XYZ file of C-alpha atoms in Angstrom:
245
model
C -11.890 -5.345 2.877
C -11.482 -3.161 -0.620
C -9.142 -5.259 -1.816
C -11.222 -8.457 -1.273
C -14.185 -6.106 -3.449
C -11.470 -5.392 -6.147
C -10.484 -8.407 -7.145
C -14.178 -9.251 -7.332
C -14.562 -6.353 -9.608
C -11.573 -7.847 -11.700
C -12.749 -10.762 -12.178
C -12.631 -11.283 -15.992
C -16.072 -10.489 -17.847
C -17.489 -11.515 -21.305
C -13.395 -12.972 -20.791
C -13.219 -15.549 -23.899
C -9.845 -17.717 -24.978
C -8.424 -14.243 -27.032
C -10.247 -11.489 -25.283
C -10.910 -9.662 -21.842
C -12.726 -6.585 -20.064
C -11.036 -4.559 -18.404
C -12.107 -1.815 -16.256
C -11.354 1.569 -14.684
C -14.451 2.942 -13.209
C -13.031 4.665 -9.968
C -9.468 6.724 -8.456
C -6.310 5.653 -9.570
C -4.473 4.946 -6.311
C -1.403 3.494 -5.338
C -2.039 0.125 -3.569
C -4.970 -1.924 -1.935
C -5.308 0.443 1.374
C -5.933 3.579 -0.501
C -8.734 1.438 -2.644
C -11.626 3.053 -0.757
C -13.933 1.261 -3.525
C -13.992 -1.500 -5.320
C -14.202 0.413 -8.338
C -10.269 2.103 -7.615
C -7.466 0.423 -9.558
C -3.820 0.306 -8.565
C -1.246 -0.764 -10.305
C -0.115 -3.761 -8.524
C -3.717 -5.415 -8.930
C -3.726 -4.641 -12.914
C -0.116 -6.445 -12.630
C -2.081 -9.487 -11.567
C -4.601 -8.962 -13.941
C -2.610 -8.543 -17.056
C -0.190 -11.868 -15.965
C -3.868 -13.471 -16.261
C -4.723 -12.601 -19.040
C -1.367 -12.726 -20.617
C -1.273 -12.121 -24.480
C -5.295 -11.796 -24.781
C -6.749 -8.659 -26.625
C -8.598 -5.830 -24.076
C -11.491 -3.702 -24.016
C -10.547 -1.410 -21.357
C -13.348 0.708 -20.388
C -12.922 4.348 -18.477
C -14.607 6.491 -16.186
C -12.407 7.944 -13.711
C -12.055 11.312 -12.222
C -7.702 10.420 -11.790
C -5.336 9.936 -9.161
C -1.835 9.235 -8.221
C 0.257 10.656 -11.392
C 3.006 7.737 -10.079
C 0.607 5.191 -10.315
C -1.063 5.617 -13.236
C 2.242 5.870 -15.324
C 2.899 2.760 -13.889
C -0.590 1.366 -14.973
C 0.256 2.672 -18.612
C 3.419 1.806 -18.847
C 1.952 -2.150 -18.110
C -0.649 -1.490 -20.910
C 1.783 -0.936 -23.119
C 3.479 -3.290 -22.679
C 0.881 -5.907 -22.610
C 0.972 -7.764 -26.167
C -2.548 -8.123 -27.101
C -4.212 -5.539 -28.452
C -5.845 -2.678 -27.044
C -9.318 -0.949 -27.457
C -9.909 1.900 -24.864
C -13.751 3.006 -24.964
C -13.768 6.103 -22.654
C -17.093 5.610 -21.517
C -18.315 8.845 -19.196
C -14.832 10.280 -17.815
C -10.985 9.947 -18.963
C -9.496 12.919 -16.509
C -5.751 13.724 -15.396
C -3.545 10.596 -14.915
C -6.849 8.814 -16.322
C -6.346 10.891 -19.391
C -2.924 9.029 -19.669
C -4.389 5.392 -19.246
C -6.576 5.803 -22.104
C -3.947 6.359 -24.075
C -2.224 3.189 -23.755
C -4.945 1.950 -26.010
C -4.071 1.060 -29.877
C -7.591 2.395 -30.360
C -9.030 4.736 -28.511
C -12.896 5.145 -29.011
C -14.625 8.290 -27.227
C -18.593 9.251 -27.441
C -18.861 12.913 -28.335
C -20.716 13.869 -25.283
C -17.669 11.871 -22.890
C -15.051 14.229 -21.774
C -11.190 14.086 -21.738
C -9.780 16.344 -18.872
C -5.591 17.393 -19.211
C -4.190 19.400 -16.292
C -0.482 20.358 -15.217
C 0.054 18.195 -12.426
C 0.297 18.984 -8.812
C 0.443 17.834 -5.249
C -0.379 18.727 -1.401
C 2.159 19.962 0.233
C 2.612 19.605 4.340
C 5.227 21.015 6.421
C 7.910 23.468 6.688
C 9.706 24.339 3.440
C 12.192 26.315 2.600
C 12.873 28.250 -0.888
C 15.256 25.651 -1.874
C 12.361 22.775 -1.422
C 10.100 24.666 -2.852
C 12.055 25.191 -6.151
C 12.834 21.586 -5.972
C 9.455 20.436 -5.590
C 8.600 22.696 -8.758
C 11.472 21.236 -10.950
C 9.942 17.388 -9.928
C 6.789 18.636 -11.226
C 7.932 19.935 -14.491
C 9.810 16.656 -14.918
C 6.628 14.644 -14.642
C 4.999 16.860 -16.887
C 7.308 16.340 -19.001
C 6.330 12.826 -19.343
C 3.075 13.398 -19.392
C 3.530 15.541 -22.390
C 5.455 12.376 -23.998
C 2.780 10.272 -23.904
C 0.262 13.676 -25.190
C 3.125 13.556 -27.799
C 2.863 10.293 -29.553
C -1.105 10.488 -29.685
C -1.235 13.795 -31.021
C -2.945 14.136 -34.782
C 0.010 14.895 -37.330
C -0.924 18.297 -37.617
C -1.594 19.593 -33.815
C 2.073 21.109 -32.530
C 2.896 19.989 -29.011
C 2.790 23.362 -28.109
C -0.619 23.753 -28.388
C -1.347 20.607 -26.010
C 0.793 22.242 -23.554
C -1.416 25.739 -23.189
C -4.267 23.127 -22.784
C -2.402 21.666 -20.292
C -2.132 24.704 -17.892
C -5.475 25.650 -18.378
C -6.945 22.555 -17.492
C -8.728 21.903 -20.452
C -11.882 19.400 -20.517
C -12.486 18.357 -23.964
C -15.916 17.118 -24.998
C -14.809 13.909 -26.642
C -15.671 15.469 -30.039
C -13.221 17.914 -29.100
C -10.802 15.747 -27.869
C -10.859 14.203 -31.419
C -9.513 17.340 -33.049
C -6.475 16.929 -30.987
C -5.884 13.453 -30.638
C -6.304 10.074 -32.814
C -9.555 9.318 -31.132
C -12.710 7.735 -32.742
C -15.542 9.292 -32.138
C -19.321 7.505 -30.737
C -22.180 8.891 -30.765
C -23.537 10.496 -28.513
C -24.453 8.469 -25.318
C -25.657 8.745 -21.739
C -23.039 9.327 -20.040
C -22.161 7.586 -16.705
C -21.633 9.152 -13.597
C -18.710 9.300 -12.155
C -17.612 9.530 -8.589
C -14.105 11.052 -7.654
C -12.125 12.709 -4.749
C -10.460 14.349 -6.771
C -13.249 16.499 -8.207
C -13.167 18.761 -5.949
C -9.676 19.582 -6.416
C -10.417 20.893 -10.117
C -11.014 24.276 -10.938
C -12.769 24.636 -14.397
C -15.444 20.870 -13.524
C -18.220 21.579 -16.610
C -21.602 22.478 -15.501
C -23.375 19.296 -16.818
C -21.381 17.362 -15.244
C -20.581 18.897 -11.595
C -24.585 18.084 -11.273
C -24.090 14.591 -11.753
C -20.974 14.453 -9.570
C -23.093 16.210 -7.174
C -26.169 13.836 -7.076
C -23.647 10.464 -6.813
C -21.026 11.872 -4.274
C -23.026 11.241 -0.748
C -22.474 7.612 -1.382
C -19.089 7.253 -2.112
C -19.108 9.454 0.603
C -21.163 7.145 3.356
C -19.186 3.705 1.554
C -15.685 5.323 2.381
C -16.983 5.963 6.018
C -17.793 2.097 6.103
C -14.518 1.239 4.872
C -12.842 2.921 7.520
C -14.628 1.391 10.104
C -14.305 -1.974 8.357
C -10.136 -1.493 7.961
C -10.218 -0.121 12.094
C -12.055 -2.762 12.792
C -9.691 -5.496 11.160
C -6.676 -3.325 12.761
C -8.159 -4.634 16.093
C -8.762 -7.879 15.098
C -4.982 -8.167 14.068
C -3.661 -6.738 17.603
C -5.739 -9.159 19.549
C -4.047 -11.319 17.816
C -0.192 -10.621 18.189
């Protein structure tokens, strides 16, 4: 089951009295059934994380393509709160709601060849609507964009203008993380190779770089194939549970 994989995969590393690792190397999602990998956070496993490792300092370590705008504020708003401190090394990816989670970092350290994607958020929409849904649907999304922007806000270098992050915003802007830099109170690494990244939501992007929609492109086919055996796995434990009512 994923959620018997994730909390392998959270299983503190390198974790010492004062510090632990933590890591974001997959979708945000909102709970344990919509972890299709190990690698896929949600915020009610980093709850269970962060009461473990209560008061310790983090490396928090990023490569994720985004997910669920609702769960990742929750996952930030936990970082933040969290009193040790907080060293986010965004190590191949930070994009869309991912973007956020790095921020909840005191420091924030980015190689110049990692990129840092901002979008204006949207969702699916199924069913009949009617203008008045419609416009209400819009004025929820502006809302959460709003505090999206908040959180742009308060990392933003002294001189940049809010304004300015919020053109990048509806272009869907990837920064470079030397770009990214020039915008926000990032450190910058050198260059590195940068890890590829597997996301569902990739394809959902308009403006994916080049360079990096080849390496999406070599790696997808197996998240592919492992969310087929997950849903055969979670069908199969379905049964297992009826048989047994």
């Amino acid at each position: 089951m994923a959620s018997d994989n994730l909390k392998e995969f959270l299983k503190v590393k390198n974790s010492t009295e004062t510090n632990a690792d933590l890591f974001f190397y997959g979708d945000i999602v909102c709970d344990e059934w919509d972890a299709w990998t190990e690698e896929d956070q949600y915020p009610l496993a980093i709850k269970d994380f962060l009461a473990q490792e209560q008061g310790k300092d983090l490396n928090i370590y990023i490569n994720s393509g985004g997910g669920s705008v609702f769960a990742g504020m929750a996952i930030y708003n936990m970082l933040k709160r969290h009193e040790g401190f907080k060293t986010v090394y965004v190590d191949g990816i930070a994009a869309s709601i991912a973007s956020v989670i790095a921020l909840a970092g005191d420091r924030v350290v980015i190689p110049q060849n990692a990129y840092f994607m901002i979008h204006k958020p949207w969702i699916g929409l199924c069913g009949a609507y009617n203008s008045d849904k419609l416009i209400k649907a819009a004025e929820d999304l502006d809302r959460i964009e709003e505090g999206i922007l908040n959180v742009y806000q308060d990392n933003l270098k002294e001189e940049i203008d809010i304004e300015e992050i919020k053109e990048k915003l509806s272009e869907e802007t990837w920064f470079t993380g030397k770009e990214a830099s020039n915008y926000f109170n990032f450190e910058v690494d050198e260059k590195k190779e940068v890890a590829a990244c597997v996301s569902d939501y990739f394809d959902k992007y308009n403006k994916v770089p080049h360079a990096l929609k080849n390496k999406i492109d070599k790696t997808s086919n197996k998240k592919e194939n492992n969310n087929k055996k997950r849903v055969q796995l979670k069908l199969n434990l379905l049964k297992l549970g009826g048989l047994n009512d």
